[in-house]
Short mmCIF file of C-alpha atoms in Angstrom, two decimals:
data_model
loop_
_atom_site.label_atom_id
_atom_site.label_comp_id
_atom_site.label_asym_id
_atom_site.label_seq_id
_atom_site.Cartn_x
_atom_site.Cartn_y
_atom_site.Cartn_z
CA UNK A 288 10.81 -18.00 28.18
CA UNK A 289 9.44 -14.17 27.88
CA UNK A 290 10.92 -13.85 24.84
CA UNK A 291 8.90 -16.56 23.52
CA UNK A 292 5.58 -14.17 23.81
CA UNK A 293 6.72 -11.92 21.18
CA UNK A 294 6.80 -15.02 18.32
CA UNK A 295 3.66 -15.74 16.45
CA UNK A 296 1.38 -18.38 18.00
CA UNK A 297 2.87 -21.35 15.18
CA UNK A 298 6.50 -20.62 16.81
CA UNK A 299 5.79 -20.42 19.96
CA UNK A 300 3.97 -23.42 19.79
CA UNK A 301 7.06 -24.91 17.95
CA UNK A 302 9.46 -23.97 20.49
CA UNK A 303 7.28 -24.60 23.64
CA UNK A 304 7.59 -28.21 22.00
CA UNK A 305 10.94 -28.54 22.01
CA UNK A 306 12.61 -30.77 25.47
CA UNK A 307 13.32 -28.06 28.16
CA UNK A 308 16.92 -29.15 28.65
CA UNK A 309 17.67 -28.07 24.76
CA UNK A 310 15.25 -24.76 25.45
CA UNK A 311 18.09 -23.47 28.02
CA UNK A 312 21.07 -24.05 25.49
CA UNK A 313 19.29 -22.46 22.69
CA UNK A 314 21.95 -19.95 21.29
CA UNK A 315 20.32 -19.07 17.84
CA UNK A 316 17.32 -19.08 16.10
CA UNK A 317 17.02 -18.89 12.82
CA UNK A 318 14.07 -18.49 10.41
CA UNK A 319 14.79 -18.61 6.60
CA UNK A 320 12.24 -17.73 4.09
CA UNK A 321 11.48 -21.30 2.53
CA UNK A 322 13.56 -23.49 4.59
CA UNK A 323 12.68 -25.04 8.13
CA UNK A 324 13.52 -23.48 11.10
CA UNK A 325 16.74 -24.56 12.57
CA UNK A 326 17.93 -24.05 16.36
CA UNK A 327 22.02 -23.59 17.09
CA UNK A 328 22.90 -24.77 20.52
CA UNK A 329 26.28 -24.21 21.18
CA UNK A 330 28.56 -26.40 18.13
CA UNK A 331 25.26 -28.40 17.50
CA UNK A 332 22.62 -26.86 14.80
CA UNK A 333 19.43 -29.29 13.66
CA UNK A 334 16.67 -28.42 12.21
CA UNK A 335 12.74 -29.15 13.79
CA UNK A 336 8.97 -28.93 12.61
CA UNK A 337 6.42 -27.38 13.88
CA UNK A 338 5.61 -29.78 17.32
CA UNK A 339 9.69 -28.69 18.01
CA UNK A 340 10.68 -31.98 17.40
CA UNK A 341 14.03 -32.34 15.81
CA UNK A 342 14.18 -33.87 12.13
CA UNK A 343 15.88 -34.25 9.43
CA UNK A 344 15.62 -30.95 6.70
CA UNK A 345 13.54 -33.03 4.06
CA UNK A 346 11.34 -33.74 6.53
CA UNK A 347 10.77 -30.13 8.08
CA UNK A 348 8.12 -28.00 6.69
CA UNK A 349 9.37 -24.62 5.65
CA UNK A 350 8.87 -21.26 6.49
CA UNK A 351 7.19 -18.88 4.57
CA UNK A 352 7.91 -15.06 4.10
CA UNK A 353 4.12 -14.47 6.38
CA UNK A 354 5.89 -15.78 9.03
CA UNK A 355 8.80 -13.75 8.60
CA UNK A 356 6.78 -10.79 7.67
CA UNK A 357 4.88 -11.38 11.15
CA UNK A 358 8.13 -11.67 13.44
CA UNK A 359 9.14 -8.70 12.43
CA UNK A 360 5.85 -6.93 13.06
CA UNK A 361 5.94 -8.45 16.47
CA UNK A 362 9.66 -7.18 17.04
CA UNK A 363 9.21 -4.03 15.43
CA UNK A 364 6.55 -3.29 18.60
CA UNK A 365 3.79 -2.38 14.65
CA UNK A 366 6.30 0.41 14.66
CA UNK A 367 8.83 0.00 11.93
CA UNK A 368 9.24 3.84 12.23
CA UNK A 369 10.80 3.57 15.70
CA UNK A 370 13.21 0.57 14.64
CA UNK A 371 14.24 2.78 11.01
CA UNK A 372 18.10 3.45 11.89
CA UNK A 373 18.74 -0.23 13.34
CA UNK A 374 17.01 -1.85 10.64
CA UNK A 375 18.93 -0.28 8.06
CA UNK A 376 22.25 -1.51 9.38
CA UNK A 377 20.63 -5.39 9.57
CA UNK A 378 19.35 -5.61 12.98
CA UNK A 379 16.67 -4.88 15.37
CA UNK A 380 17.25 -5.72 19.35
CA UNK A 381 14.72 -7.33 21.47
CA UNK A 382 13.54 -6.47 25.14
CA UNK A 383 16.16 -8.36 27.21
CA UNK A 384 19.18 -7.66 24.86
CA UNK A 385 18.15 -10.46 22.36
CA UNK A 386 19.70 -9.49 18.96
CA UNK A 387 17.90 -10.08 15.68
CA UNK A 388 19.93 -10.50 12.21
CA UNK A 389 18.27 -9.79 9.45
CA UNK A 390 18.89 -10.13 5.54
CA UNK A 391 16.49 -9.09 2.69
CA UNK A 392 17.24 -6.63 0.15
CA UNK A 393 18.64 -3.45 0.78
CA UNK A 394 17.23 -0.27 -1.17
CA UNK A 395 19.32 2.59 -2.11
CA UNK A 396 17.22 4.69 0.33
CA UNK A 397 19.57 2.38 3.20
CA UNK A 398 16.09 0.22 4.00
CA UNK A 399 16.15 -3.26 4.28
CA UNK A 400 12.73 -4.76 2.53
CA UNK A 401 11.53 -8.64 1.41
CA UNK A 402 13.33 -9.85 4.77
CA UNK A 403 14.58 -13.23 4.02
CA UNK A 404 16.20 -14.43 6.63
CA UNK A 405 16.38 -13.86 10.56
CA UNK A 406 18.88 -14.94 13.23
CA UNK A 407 17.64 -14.51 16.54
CA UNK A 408 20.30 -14.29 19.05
CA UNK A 409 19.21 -15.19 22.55
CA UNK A 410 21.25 -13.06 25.23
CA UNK A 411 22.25 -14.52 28.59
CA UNK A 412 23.48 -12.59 31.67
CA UNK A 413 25.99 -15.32 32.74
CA UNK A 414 26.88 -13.82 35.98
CA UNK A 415 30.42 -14.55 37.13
CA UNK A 416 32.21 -15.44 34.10
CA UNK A 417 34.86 -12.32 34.38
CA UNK A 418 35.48 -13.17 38.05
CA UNK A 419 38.68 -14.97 36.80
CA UNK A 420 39.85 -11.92 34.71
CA UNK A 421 38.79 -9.48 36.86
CA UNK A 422 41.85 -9.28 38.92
CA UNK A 423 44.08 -9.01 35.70
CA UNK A 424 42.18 -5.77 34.59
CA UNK A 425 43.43 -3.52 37.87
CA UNK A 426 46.70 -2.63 38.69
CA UNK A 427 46.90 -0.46 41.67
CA UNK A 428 44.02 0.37 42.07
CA UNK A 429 43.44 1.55 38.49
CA UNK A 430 41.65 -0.17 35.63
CA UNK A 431 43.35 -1.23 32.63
CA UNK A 432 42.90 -0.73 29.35
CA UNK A 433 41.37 -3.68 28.16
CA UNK A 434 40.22 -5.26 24.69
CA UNK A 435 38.07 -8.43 24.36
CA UNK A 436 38.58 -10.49 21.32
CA UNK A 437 36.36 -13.19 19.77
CA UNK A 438 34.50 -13.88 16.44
CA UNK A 439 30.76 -13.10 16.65
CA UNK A 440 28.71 -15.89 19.04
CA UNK A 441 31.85 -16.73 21.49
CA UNK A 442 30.15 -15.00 24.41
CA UNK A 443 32.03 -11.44 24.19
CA UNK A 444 28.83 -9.78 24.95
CA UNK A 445 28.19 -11.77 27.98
CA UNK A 446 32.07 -11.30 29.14
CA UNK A 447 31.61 -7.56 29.22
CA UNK A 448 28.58 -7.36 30.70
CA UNK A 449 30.09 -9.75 33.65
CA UNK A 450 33.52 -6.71 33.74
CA UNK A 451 31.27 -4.33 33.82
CA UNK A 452 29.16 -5.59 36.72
CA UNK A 453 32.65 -6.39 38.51
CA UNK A 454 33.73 -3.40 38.23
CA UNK A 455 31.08 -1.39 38.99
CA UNK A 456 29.94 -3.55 42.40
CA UNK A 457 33.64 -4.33 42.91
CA UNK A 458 35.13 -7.53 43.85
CA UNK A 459 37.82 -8.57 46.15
CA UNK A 460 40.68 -6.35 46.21
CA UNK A 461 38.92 -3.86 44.48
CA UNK A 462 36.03 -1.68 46.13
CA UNK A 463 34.49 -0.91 42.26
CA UNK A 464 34.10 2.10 40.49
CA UNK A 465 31.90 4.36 38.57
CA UNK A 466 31.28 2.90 34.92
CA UNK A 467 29.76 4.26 31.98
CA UNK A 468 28.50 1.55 29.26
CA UNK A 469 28.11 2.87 25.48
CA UNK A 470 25.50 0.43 24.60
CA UNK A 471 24.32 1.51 20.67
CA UNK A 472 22.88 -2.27 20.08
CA UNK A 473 20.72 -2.40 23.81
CA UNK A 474 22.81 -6.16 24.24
CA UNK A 475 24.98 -5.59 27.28
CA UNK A 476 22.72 -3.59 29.33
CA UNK A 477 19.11 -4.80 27.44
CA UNK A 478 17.85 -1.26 28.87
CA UNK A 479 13.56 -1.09 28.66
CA UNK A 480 11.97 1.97 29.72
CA UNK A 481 15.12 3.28 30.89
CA UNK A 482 16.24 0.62 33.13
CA UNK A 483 18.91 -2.00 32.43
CA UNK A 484 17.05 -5.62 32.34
CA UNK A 485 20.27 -7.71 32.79
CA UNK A 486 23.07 -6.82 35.52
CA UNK A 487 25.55 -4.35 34.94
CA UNK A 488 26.59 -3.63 38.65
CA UNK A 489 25.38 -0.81 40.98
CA UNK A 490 27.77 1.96 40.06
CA UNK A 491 26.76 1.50 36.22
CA UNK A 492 25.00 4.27 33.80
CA UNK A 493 23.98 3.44 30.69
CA UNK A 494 24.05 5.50 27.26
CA UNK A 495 21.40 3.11 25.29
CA UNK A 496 20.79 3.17 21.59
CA UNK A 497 23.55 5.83 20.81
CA UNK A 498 26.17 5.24 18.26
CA UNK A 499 29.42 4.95 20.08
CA UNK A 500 31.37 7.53 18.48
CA UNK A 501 28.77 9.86 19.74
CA UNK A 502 27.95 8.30 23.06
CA UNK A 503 31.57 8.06 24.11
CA UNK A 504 32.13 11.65 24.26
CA UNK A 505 28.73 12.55 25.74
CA UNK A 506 29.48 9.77 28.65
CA UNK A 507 33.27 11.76 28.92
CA UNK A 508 31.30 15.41 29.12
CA UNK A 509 28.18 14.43 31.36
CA UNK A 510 28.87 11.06 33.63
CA UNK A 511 32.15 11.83 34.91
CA UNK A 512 32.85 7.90 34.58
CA UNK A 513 36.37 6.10 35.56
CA UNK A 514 35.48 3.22 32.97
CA UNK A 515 34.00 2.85 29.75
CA UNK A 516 32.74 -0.09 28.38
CA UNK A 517 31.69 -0.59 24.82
CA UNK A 518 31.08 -3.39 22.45
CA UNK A 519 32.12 -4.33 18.86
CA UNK A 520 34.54 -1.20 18.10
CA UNK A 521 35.03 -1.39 13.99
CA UNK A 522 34.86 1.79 12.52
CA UNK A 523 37.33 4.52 12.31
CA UNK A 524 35.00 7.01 14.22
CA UNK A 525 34.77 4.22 17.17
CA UNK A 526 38.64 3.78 17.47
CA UNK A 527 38.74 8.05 17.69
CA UNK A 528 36.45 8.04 20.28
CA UNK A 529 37.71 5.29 22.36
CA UNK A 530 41.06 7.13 22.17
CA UNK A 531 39.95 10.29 22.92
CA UNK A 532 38.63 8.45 26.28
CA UNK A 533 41.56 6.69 26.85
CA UNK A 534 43.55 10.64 26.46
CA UNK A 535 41.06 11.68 29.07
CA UNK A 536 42.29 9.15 31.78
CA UNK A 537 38.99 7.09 31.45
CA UNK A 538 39.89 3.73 31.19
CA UNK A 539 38.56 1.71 28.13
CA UNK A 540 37.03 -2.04 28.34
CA UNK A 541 35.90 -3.04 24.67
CA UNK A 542 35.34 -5.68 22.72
CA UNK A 543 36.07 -6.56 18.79
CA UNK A 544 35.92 -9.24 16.16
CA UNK A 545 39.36 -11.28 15.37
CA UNK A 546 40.84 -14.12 17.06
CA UNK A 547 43.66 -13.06 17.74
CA UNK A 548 45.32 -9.41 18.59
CA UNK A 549 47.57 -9.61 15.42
CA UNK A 550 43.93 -10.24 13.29
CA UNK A 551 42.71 -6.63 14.57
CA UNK A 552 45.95 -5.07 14.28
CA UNK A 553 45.10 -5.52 10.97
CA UNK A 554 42.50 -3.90 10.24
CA UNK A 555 43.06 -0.38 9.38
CA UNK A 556 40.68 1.67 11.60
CA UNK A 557 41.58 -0.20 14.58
CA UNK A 558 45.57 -0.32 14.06
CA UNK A 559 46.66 2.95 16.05
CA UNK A 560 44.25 2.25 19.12
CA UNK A 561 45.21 -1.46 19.63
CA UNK A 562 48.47 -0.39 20.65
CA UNK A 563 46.51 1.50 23.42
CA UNK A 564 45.41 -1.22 25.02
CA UNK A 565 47.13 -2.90 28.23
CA UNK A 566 45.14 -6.51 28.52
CA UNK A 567 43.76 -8.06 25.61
CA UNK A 568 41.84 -11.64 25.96
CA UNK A 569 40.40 -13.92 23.10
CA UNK A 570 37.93 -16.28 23.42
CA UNK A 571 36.97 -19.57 21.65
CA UNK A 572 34.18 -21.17 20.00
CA UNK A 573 34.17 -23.19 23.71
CA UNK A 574 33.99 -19.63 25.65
CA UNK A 575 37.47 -20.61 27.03
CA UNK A 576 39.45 -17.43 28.13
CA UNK A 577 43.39 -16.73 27.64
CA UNK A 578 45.10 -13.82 27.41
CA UNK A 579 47.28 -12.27 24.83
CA UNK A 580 50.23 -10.34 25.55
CA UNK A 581 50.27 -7.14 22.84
CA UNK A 582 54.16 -7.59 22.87
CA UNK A 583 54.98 -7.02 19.49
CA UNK A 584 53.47 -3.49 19.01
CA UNK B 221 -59.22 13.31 30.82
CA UNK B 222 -56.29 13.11 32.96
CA UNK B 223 -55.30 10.29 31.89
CA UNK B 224 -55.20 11.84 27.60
CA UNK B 225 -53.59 14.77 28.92
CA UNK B 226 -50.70 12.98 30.47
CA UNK B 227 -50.17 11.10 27.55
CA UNK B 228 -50.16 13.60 25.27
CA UNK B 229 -47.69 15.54 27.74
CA UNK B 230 -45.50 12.32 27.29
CA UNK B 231 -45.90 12.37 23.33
CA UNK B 232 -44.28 15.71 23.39
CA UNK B 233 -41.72 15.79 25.59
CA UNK B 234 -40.97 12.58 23.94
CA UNK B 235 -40.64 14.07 19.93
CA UNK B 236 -39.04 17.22 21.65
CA UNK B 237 -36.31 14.91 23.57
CA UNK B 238 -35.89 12.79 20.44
CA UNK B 239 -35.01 16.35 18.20
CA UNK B 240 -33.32 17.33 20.79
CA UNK B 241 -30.94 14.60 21.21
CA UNK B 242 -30.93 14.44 17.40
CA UNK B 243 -29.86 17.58 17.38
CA UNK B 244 -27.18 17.11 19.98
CA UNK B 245 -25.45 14.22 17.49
CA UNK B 246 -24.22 17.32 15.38
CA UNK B 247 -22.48 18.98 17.69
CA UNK B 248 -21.12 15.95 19.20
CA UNK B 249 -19.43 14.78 15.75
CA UNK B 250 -17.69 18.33 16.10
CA UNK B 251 -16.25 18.13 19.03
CA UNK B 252 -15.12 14.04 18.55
CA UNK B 253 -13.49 15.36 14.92
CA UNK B 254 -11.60 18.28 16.55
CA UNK B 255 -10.62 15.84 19.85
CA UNK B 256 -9.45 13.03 17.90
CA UNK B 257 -7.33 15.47 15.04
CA UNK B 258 -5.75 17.02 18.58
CA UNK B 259 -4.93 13.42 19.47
CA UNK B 260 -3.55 12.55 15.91
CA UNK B 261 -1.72 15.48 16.22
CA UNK B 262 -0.18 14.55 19.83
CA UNK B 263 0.46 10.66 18.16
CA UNK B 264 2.57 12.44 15.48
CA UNK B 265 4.69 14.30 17.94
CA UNK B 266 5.24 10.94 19.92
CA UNK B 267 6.49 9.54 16.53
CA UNK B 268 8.35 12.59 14.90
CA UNK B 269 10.22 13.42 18.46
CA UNK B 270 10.39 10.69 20.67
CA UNK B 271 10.30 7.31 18.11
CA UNK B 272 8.05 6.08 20.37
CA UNK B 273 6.64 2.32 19.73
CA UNK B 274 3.18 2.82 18.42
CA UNK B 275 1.45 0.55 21.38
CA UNK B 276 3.30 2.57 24.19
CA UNK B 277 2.05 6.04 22.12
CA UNK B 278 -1.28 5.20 21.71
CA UNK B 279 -1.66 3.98 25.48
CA UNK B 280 -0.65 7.03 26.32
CA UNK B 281 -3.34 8.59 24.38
CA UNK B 282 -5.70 6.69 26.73
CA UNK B 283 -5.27 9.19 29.17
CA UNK B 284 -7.14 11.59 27.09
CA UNK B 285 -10.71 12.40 26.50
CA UNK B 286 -12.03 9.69 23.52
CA UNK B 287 -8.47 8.20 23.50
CA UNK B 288 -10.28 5.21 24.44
CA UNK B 289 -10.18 4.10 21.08
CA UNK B 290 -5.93 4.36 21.03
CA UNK B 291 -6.34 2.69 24.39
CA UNK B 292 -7.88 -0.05 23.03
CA UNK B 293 -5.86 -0.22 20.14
CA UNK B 294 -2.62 -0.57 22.04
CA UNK B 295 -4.59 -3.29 24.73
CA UNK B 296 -5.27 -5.55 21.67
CA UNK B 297 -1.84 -4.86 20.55
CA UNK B 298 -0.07 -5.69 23.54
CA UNK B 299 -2.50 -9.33 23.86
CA UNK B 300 -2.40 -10.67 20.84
CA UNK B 301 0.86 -11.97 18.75
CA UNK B 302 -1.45 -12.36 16.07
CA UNK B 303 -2.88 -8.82 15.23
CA UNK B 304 -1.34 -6.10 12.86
CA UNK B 305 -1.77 -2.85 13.93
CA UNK B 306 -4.32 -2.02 10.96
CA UNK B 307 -6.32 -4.59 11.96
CA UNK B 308 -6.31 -3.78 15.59
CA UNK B 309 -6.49 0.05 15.10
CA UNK B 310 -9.68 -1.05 12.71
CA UNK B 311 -11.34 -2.99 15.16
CA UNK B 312 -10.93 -0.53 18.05
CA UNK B 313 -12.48 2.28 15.90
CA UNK B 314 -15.45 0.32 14.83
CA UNK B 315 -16.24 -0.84 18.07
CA UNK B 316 -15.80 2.81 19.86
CA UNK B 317 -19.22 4.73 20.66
CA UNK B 318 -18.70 7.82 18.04
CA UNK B 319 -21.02 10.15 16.70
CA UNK B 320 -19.63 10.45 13.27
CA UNK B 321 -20.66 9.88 9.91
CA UNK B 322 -19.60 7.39 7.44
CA UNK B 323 -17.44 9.67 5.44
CA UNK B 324 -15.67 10.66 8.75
CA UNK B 325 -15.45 6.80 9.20
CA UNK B 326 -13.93 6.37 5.66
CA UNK B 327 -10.90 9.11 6.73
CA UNK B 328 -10.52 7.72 9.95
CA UNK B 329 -9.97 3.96 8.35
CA UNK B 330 -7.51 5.91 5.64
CA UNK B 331 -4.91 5.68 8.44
CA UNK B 332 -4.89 1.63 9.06
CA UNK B 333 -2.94 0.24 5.90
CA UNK B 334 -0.02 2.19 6.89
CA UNK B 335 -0.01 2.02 10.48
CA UNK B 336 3.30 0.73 11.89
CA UNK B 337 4.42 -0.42 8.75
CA UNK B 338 5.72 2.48 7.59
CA UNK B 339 9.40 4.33 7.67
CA UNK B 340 9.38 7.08 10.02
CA UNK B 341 9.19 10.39 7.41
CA UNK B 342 6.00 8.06 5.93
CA UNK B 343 4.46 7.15 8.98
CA UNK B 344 3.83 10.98 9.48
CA UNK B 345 3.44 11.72 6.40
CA UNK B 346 0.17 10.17 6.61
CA UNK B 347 -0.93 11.43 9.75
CA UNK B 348 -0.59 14.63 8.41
CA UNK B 349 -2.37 13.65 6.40
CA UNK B 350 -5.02 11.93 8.07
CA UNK B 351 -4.85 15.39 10.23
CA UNK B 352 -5.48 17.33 7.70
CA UNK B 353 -8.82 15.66 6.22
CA UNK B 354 -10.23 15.38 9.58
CA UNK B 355 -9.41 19.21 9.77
CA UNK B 356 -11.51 19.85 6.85
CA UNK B 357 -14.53 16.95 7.73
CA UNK B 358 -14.74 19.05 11.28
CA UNK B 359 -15.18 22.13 9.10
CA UNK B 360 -17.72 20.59 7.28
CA UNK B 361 -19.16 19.40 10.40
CA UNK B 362 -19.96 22.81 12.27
CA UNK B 363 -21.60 23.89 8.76
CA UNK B 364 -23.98 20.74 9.52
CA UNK B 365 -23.77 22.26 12.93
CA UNK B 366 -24.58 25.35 12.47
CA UNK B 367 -27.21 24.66 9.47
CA UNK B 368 -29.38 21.48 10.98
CA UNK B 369 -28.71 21.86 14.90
CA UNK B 370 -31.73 24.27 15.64
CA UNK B 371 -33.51 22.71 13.03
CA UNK B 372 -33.41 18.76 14.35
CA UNK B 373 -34.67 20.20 17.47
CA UNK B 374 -37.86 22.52 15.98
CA UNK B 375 -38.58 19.56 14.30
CA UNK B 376 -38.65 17.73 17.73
CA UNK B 377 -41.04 20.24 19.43
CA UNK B 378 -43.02 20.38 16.11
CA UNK B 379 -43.22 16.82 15.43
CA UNK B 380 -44.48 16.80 18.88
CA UNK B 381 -47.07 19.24 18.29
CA UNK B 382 -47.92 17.80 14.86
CA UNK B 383 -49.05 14.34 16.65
CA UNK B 384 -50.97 16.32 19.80
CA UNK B 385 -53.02 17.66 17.14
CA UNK B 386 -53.29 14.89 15.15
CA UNK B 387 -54.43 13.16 18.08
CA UNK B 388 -56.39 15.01 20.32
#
């Protein structure tokens, strides 16, 4: 795997080692200062030493904060400088979409130093999984306004990414669209050098690295898109923006934390957009789909 | 007879060509100083504008005369998942064909503990820094310049001259 190359010879070597089969299911890995590096694969999580084999955590030889200290180096690109902003709020993102976690202590200054611990999230384009859904999100011959639901490592990410490929190349019934993608964390499109490295459709442009409050309204001003798609709205500024899309006749595909609608309605900075929203679909720990009718709003 | 006059003709042209190219070492070291604080200053303008990963920057550099040595930096970079930048930036310089001194060295080596390690106001903080010393070693350097150029080269000729008489 490419993303293999950028871990320090001991890790690749430890995950090279591991059986092939359990290489393409790898969902997480996660490297704590002083414990042994453990692998998530879907429900499963076990921990392995350094020939990849799988053993039992007395048995696993821990990691030490070099190794830690040289991941980062490697992910940083030696530029720390570059990586500054994204650090500060926990993570970095990898070339391919690949998100890193990270905890250590956090200085007044907003820097995170003494990184303990690192969860490396390995992004999949999973082509196809929205072509269910997709017919649910247009309604003659305009897209709805649509909100994803899941809590983190359900495969909301990967859903989106499949939308917004559908409805940029189009699919039957629909001839696709223009779409604009607000991607601050680099995940759904995994732009390098300017060029989206998984597939986000034909008709697709990409706003990469931007915070979405301020991407949103440059995508409204300078792409003329018909759909915006954005991941992980939260904050107040993100539900303002999305609504001052959705006021703008751009239709809104996005994607939050909760499982279930009434969860999100919850939370304060999201309560007056959910409303907004015309489809809303949750997802389970099994990537299962259903939707949720926003009836009660 | 011939054959004395010939190699005394050699003798000088080679203490002349020895001064000479002694002499041409001075103003060499100023014009590598002043290159390399002009490609410093174009690293620190990838970094302050663009947040541009340091191997991608200093490949870039590449393209420019002596950026060889950021070339190389960013090569050893990009092969090895076992390098830091100091120690790759460190190893690039020491192996590049330079004509400085050791104290020019010593500035030029003040940059590695920091390199990609930093936060982004630090990061150019030092290569202002940096800049700014090798402004002030090239200054230094066209004094030597000016002060031992024309004299490495007499020396050359009358070196030469020196052994012809010596000799003959």
């Amino acid at each position: 795997m490419t993303l293999w190359k950028l871990f320090p010879e001991e890790l690749q070597t430890c995950l090279a080692g591991l059986p092939s089969s359990l290489q393409h299911r790898i969902e997480e890995i996660r490297l704590r200062n002083g414990a042994p590096l453990s692998i998530q694969t879907g429900e499963d999580s076990f921990f392995v030493d350094l020939a990849g084999h799988p053993t039992a955590p007395q048995t696993a030889p821990p990691i030490g904060a070099d190794w830690l200290h040289r991941c980062l180096e490697q992910f940083t690109r030696h530029s720390l400088y570059a990586y500054e902003q994204e650090l500060g709020q926990g993570f970095l993102t990898l070339e391919g979409g690949h998100r890193v976690g990270l905890c250590g202590r956090y200085t007044a200054n907003g820097h995170l130093r003494d990184i303990s611990s690192m969860n490396i999230r390995i992004a999949r384009a999973r082509i196809g999984v929205a072509d269910e859904i997709l017919p649910l999100l247009v309604a003659e011959h305009r897209v709805l306004h649509t909100l994803i639901l899941s809590p983190p490592g359900c495969g909301k990410t990967t859903l989106l990414r499949d939308i917004a490929r559908g409805l940029s190349n189009g699919f039957p019934g629909y001839a696709g669209t223009q779409v604009a993608i607000a991607d601050e964390r680099s995940e759904l499109a995994a732009c390098a050098h300017g060029k989206p490295q998984l597939d986000v459709g034909m008709r697709c442009d990409v706003l990469d690295g931007c915070p979405k409050e301020i991407a949103i309204p440059m995508l409204l001003r300078t792409m003329a898109p018909r759909v915006i798609v954005t991941d992980e709205i939260g904050s107040p500024a993100d539900a303002v923006s999305v609504q001052e899309a959705m006021n703008c006749g751009v239709s809104v595909i996005a994607s939050a934390h909760a499982t279930c609608w009434q969860e999100v309605y919850q939370r304060p900075s999201l309560r007056e957009v959910i409303p907004l929203f015309a489809r809303c679909f949750v997802l389970n720990r099994q990537h299962h789909v259903r939707q949720e009718v926003l009836h009660a709003l | 007879m011939l054959c004395k006059l010939a190699g005394a003709l050699l003798l000088f042209v080679g203490c002349s060509g020895w001064g000479f190219s002694y002499a041409r070492t001075f103003s060499k070291r100023v014009e590598e100083l002043e290159a390399l604080e002009g490609l410093f200053a174009h690293l620190e303008g990838e970094i302050r504008y663009a947040l541009r990963p340091l191997p991608s920057a200093l490949e870039e550099l590449g393209n420019y005369p002596l950026g060889q040595l950021f070339a190389e930096t960013a090569a050893q970079l990009q092969h090895s998942t076992e390098l830091t930048a100091s120690r790759a930036y460190l190893h690039a310089l020491h192996g590049a064909d330079l004509h400085l001194k050791k104290e020019d060295y010593r500035v030029l080596e003040s940059l590695a503990p920091s390199l990609g390690i930093c936060d982004h106001q630090t990061q150019q903080d030092r290569i202002t820094a940096l800049r700014k010393r090798l402004e002030l070693q090239s200054r230094l350097a066209r004094e030597d310049c000016g002060k031992y150029q024309r004299l490495a080269g007499c020396l050359g000729v009358l070196g030469g001259v020196f052994l012809l008489i010596l000799l003959l």
